[in-house]
CSV table of C-alpha atoms and ligand atoms in Angstrom, one decimal:
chain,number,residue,atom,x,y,z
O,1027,UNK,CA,-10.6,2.1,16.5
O,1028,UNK,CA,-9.1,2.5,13.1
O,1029,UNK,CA,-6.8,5.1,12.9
O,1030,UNK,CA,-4.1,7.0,10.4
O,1031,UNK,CA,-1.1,8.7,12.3
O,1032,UNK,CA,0.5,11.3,9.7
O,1033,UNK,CA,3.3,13.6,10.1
O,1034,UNK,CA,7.1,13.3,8.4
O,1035,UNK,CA,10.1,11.4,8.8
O,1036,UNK,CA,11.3,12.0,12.9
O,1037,UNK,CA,8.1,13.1,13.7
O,1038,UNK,CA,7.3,10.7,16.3
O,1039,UNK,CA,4.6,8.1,14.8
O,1040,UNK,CA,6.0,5.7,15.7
O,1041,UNK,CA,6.9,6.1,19.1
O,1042,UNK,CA,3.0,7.2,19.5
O,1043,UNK,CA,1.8,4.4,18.0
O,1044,UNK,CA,3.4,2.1,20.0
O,1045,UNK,CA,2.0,3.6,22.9
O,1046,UNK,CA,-1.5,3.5,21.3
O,1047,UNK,CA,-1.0,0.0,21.2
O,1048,UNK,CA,-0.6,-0.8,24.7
O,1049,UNK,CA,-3.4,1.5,25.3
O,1050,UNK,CA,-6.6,0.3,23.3
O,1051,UNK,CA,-5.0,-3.1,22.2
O,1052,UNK,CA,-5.1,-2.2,18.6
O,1053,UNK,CA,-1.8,-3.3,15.9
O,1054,UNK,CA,0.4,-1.0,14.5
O,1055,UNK,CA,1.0,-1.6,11.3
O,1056,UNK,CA,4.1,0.3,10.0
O,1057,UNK,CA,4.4,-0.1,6.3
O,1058,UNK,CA,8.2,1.1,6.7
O,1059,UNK,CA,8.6,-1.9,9.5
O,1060,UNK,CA,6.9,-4.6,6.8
O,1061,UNK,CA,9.8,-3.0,3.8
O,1062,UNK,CA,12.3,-3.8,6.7
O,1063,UNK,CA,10.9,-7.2,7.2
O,1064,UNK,CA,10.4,-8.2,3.6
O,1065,UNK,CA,14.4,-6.3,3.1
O,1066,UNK,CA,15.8,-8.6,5.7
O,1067,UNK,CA,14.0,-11.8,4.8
O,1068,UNK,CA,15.0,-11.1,1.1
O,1069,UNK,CA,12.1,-11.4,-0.2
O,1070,UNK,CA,10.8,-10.4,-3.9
O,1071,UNK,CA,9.2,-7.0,-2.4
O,1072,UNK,CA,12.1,-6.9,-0.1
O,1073,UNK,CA,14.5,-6.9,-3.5
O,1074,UNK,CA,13.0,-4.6,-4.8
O,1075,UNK,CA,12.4,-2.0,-1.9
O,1076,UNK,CA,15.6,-2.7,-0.3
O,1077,UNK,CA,17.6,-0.3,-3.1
O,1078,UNK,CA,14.8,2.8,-3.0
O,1079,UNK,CA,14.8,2.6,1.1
O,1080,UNK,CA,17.9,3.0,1.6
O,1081,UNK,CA,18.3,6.0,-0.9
O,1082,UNK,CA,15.2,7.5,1.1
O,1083,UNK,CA,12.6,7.2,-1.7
O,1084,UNK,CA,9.4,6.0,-1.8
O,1085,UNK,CA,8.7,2.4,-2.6
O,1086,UNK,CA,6.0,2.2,-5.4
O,1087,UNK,CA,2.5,2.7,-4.1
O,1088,UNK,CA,1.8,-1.0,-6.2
O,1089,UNK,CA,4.0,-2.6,-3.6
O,1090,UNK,CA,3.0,-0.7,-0.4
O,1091,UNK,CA,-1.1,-0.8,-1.3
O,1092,UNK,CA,-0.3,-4.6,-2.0
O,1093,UNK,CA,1.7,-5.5,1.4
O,1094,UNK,CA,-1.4,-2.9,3.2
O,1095,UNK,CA,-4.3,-5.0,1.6
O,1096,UNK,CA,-3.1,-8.6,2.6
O,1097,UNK,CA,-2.2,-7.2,6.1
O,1098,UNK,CA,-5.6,-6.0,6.7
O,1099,UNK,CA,-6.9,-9.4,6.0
O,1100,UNK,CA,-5.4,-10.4,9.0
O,1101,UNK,CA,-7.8,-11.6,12.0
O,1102,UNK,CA,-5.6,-9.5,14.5
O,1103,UNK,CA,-6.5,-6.1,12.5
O,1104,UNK,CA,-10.3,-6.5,12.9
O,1105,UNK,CA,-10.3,-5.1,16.2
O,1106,UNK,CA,-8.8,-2.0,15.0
O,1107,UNK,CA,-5.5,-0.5,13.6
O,1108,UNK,CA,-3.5,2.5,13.4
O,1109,UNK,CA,-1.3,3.1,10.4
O,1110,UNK,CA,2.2,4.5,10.8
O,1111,UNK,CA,3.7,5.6,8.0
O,1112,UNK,CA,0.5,4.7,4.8
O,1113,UNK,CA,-0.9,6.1,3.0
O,1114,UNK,CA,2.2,8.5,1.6
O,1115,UNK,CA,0.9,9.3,-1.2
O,1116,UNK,CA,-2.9,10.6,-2.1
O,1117,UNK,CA,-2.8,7.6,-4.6
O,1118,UNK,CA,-2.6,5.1,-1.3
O,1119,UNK,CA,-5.3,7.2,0.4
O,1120,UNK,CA,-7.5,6.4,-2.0
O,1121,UNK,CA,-6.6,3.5,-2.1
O,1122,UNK,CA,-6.8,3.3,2.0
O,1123,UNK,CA,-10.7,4.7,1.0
O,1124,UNK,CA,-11.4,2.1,-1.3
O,1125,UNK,CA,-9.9,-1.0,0.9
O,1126,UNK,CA,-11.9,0.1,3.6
O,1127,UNK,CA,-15.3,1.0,2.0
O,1128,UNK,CA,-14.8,-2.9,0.6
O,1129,UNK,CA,-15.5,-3.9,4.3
O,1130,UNK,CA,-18.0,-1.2,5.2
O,1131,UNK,CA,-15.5,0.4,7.2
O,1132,UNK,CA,-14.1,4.1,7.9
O,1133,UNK,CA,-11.6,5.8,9.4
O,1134,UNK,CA,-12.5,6.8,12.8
O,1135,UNK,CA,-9.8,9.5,13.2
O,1136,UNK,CA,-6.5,11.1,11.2
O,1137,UNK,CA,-4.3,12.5,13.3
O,1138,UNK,CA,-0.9,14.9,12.1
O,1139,UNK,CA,1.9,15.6,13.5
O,1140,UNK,CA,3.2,18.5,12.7
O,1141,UNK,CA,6.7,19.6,13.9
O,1142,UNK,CA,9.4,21.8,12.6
O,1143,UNK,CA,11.3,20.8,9.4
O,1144,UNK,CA,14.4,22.7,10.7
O,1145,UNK,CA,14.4,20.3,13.8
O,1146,UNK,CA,14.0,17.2,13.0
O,1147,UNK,CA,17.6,16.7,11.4
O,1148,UNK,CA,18.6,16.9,15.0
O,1149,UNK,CA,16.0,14.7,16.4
O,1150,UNK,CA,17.4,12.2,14.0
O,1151,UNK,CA,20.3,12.2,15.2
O,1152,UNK,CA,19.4,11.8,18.3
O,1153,UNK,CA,17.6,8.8,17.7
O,1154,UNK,CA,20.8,7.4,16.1
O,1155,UNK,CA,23.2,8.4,19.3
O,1156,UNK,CA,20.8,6.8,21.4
O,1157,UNK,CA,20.3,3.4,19.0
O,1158,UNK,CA,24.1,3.2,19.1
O,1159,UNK,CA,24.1,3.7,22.8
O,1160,UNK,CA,21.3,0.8,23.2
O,1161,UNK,CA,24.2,-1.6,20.9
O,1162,UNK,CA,22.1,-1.5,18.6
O,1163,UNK,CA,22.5,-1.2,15.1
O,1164,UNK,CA,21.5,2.3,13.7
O,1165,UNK,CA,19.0,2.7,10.5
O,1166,UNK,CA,20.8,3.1,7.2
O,1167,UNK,CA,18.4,5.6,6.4
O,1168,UNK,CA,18.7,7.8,9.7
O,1169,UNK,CA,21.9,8.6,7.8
O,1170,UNK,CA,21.9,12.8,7.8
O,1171,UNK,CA,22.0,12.9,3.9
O,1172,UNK,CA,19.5,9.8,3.6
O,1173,UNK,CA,16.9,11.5,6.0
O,1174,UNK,CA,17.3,14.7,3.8
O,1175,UNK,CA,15.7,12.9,1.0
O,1176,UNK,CA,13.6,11.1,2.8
O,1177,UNK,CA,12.1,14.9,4.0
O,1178,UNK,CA,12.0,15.8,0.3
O,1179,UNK,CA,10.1,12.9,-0.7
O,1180,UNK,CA,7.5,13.9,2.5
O,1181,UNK,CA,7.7,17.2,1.0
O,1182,UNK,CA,6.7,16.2,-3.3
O,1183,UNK,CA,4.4,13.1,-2.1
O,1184,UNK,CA,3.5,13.2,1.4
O,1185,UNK,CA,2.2,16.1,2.7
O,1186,UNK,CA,-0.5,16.4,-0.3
O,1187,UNK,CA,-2.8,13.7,2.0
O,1188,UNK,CA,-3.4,15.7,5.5
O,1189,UNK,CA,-5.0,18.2,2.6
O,1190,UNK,CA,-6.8,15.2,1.5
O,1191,UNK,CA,-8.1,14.4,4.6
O,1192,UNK,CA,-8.8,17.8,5.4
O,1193,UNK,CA,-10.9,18.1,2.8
O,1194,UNK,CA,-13.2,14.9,3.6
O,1195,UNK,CA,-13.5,16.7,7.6
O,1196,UNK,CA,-11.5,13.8,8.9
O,1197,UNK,CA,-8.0,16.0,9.3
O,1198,UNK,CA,-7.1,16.8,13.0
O,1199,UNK,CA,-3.6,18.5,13.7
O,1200,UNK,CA,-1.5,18.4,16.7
O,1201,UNK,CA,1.7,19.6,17.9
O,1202,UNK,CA,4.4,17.3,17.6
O,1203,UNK,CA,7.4,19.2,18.9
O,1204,UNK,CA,5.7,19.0,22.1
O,1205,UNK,CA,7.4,16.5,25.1
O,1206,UNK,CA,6.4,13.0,23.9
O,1207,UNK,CA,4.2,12.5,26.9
O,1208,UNK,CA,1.8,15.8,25.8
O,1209,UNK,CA,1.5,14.6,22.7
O,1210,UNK,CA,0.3,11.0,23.9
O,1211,UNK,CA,-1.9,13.4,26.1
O,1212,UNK,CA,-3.1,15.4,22.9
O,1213,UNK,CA,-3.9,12.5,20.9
O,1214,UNK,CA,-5.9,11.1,23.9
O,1215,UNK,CA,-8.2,13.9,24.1
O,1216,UNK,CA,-8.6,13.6,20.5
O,1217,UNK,CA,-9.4,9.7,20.9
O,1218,UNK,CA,-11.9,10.3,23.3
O,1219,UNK,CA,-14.3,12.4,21.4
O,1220,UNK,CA,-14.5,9.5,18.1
P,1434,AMP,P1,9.5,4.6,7.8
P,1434,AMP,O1,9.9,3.5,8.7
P,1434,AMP,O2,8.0,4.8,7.8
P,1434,AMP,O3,10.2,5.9,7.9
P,1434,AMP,O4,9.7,4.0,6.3
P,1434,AMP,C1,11.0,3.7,5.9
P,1434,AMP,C2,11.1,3.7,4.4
P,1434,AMP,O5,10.2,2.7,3.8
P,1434,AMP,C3,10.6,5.0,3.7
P,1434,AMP,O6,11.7,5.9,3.6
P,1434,AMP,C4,10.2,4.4,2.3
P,1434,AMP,O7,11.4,4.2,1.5
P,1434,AMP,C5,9.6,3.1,2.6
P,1434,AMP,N1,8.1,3.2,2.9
P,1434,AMP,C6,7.5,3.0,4.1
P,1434,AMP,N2,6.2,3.2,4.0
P,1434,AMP,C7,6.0,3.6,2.7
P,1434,AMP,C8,4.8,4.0,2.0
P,1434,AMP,N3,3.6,4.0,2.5
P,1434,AMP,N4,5.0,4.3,0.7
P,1434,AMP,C9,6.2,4.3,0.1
P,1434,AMP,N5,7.3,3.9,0.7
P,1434,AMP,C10,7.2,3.6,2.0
């Protein structure tokens, strides 16, 4: 199963993803959770991601194709994959395309969340009361003002690829806002008819 989770900033990939893990024994790869990775480690991507991160940009499609190609040469994402947070820009779907056709592989299913703009500020901060309350340390980028550029960046770079899915009849859209476990639910029924 190789799958693309789409949606922006707060809308929940993540927390999907990682239950679509423990379902059909497939990675996650989040490219966000590699930039972390490479940040903390101080790497050379990590040096040069950490500043544009933390403003809420994106990190050049170069560097995020680059980490996304080397990852899927790992033996663990033969079985199957779903990406969490790539491609974000039509530039890395086609690039996404490309990587794959390399292998003589597709894309079994895309799947968007879509969710209310409006709502997700307070989502966000949500998920940073409840990181706090956990004693752990909150994203620097969950920040209000952070997350608001993060939503514009979705908005200039990101949500150009669920049309470019669409177009290629691989798009399918479900209601994020929903409780998390409908969603799981929605994305299920989805899953079972690829
Ligand atoms: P995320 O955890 O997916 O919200 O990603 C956190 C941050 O990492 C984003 O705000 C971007 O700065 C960067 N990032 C993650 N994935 C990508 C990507 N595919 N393209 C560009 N930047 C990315």
């Amino acid at each position: 199963m190789r799958l693309v989770l789409l949606g922006p900033p707060g809308a929940g990939k993540g927390t999907q993803a990682q239950r679509l893990v423990k379902r059909y024994g497939i990675v996650q790869l989040s490219t966000g959770d590699m930039l972390r990775a490479a940040v903390a480690a101080g790497t050379p991507v990590g040096l040069k991601a950490k500043a544009v991160m933390e403003a809420g940009g994106l990190v050049s499609d170069e560097i995020v194709i680059g980490i996304i190609a080397e990852r899927l040469e790992h033996a663990d994402a033969r079985k199957g994959f779903i990406l969490d947070g790539f491609p974000r820009t039509v530039a890395q779907a086609e690039a996404l395309d490309a990587l794959l056709a390399d292998k003589g592989l597709k894309l079994d299913a895309v799947i968007e969340l879509k969710v209310d703009q409006a709502k997700l500020i307070d989502r966000i901060l949500t998920r940073a009361e409840e990181t706090r309350a956990r004693g752990e340390q909150v994203r620097k980028d969950d920040d209000p003002e952070v997350f608001k550029h993060r939503l514009e960046a979705y908005n200039r770079d990101t949500a150009v690829v669920a049309p470019y899915y669409s177009a290629r009849g691989q798009l399918q859209q479900i209601d994020g806002m929903r409780p998390i476990d409908e969603v799981t639910q929605a994305i299920d029924s989805i899953l079972e008819t690829v």
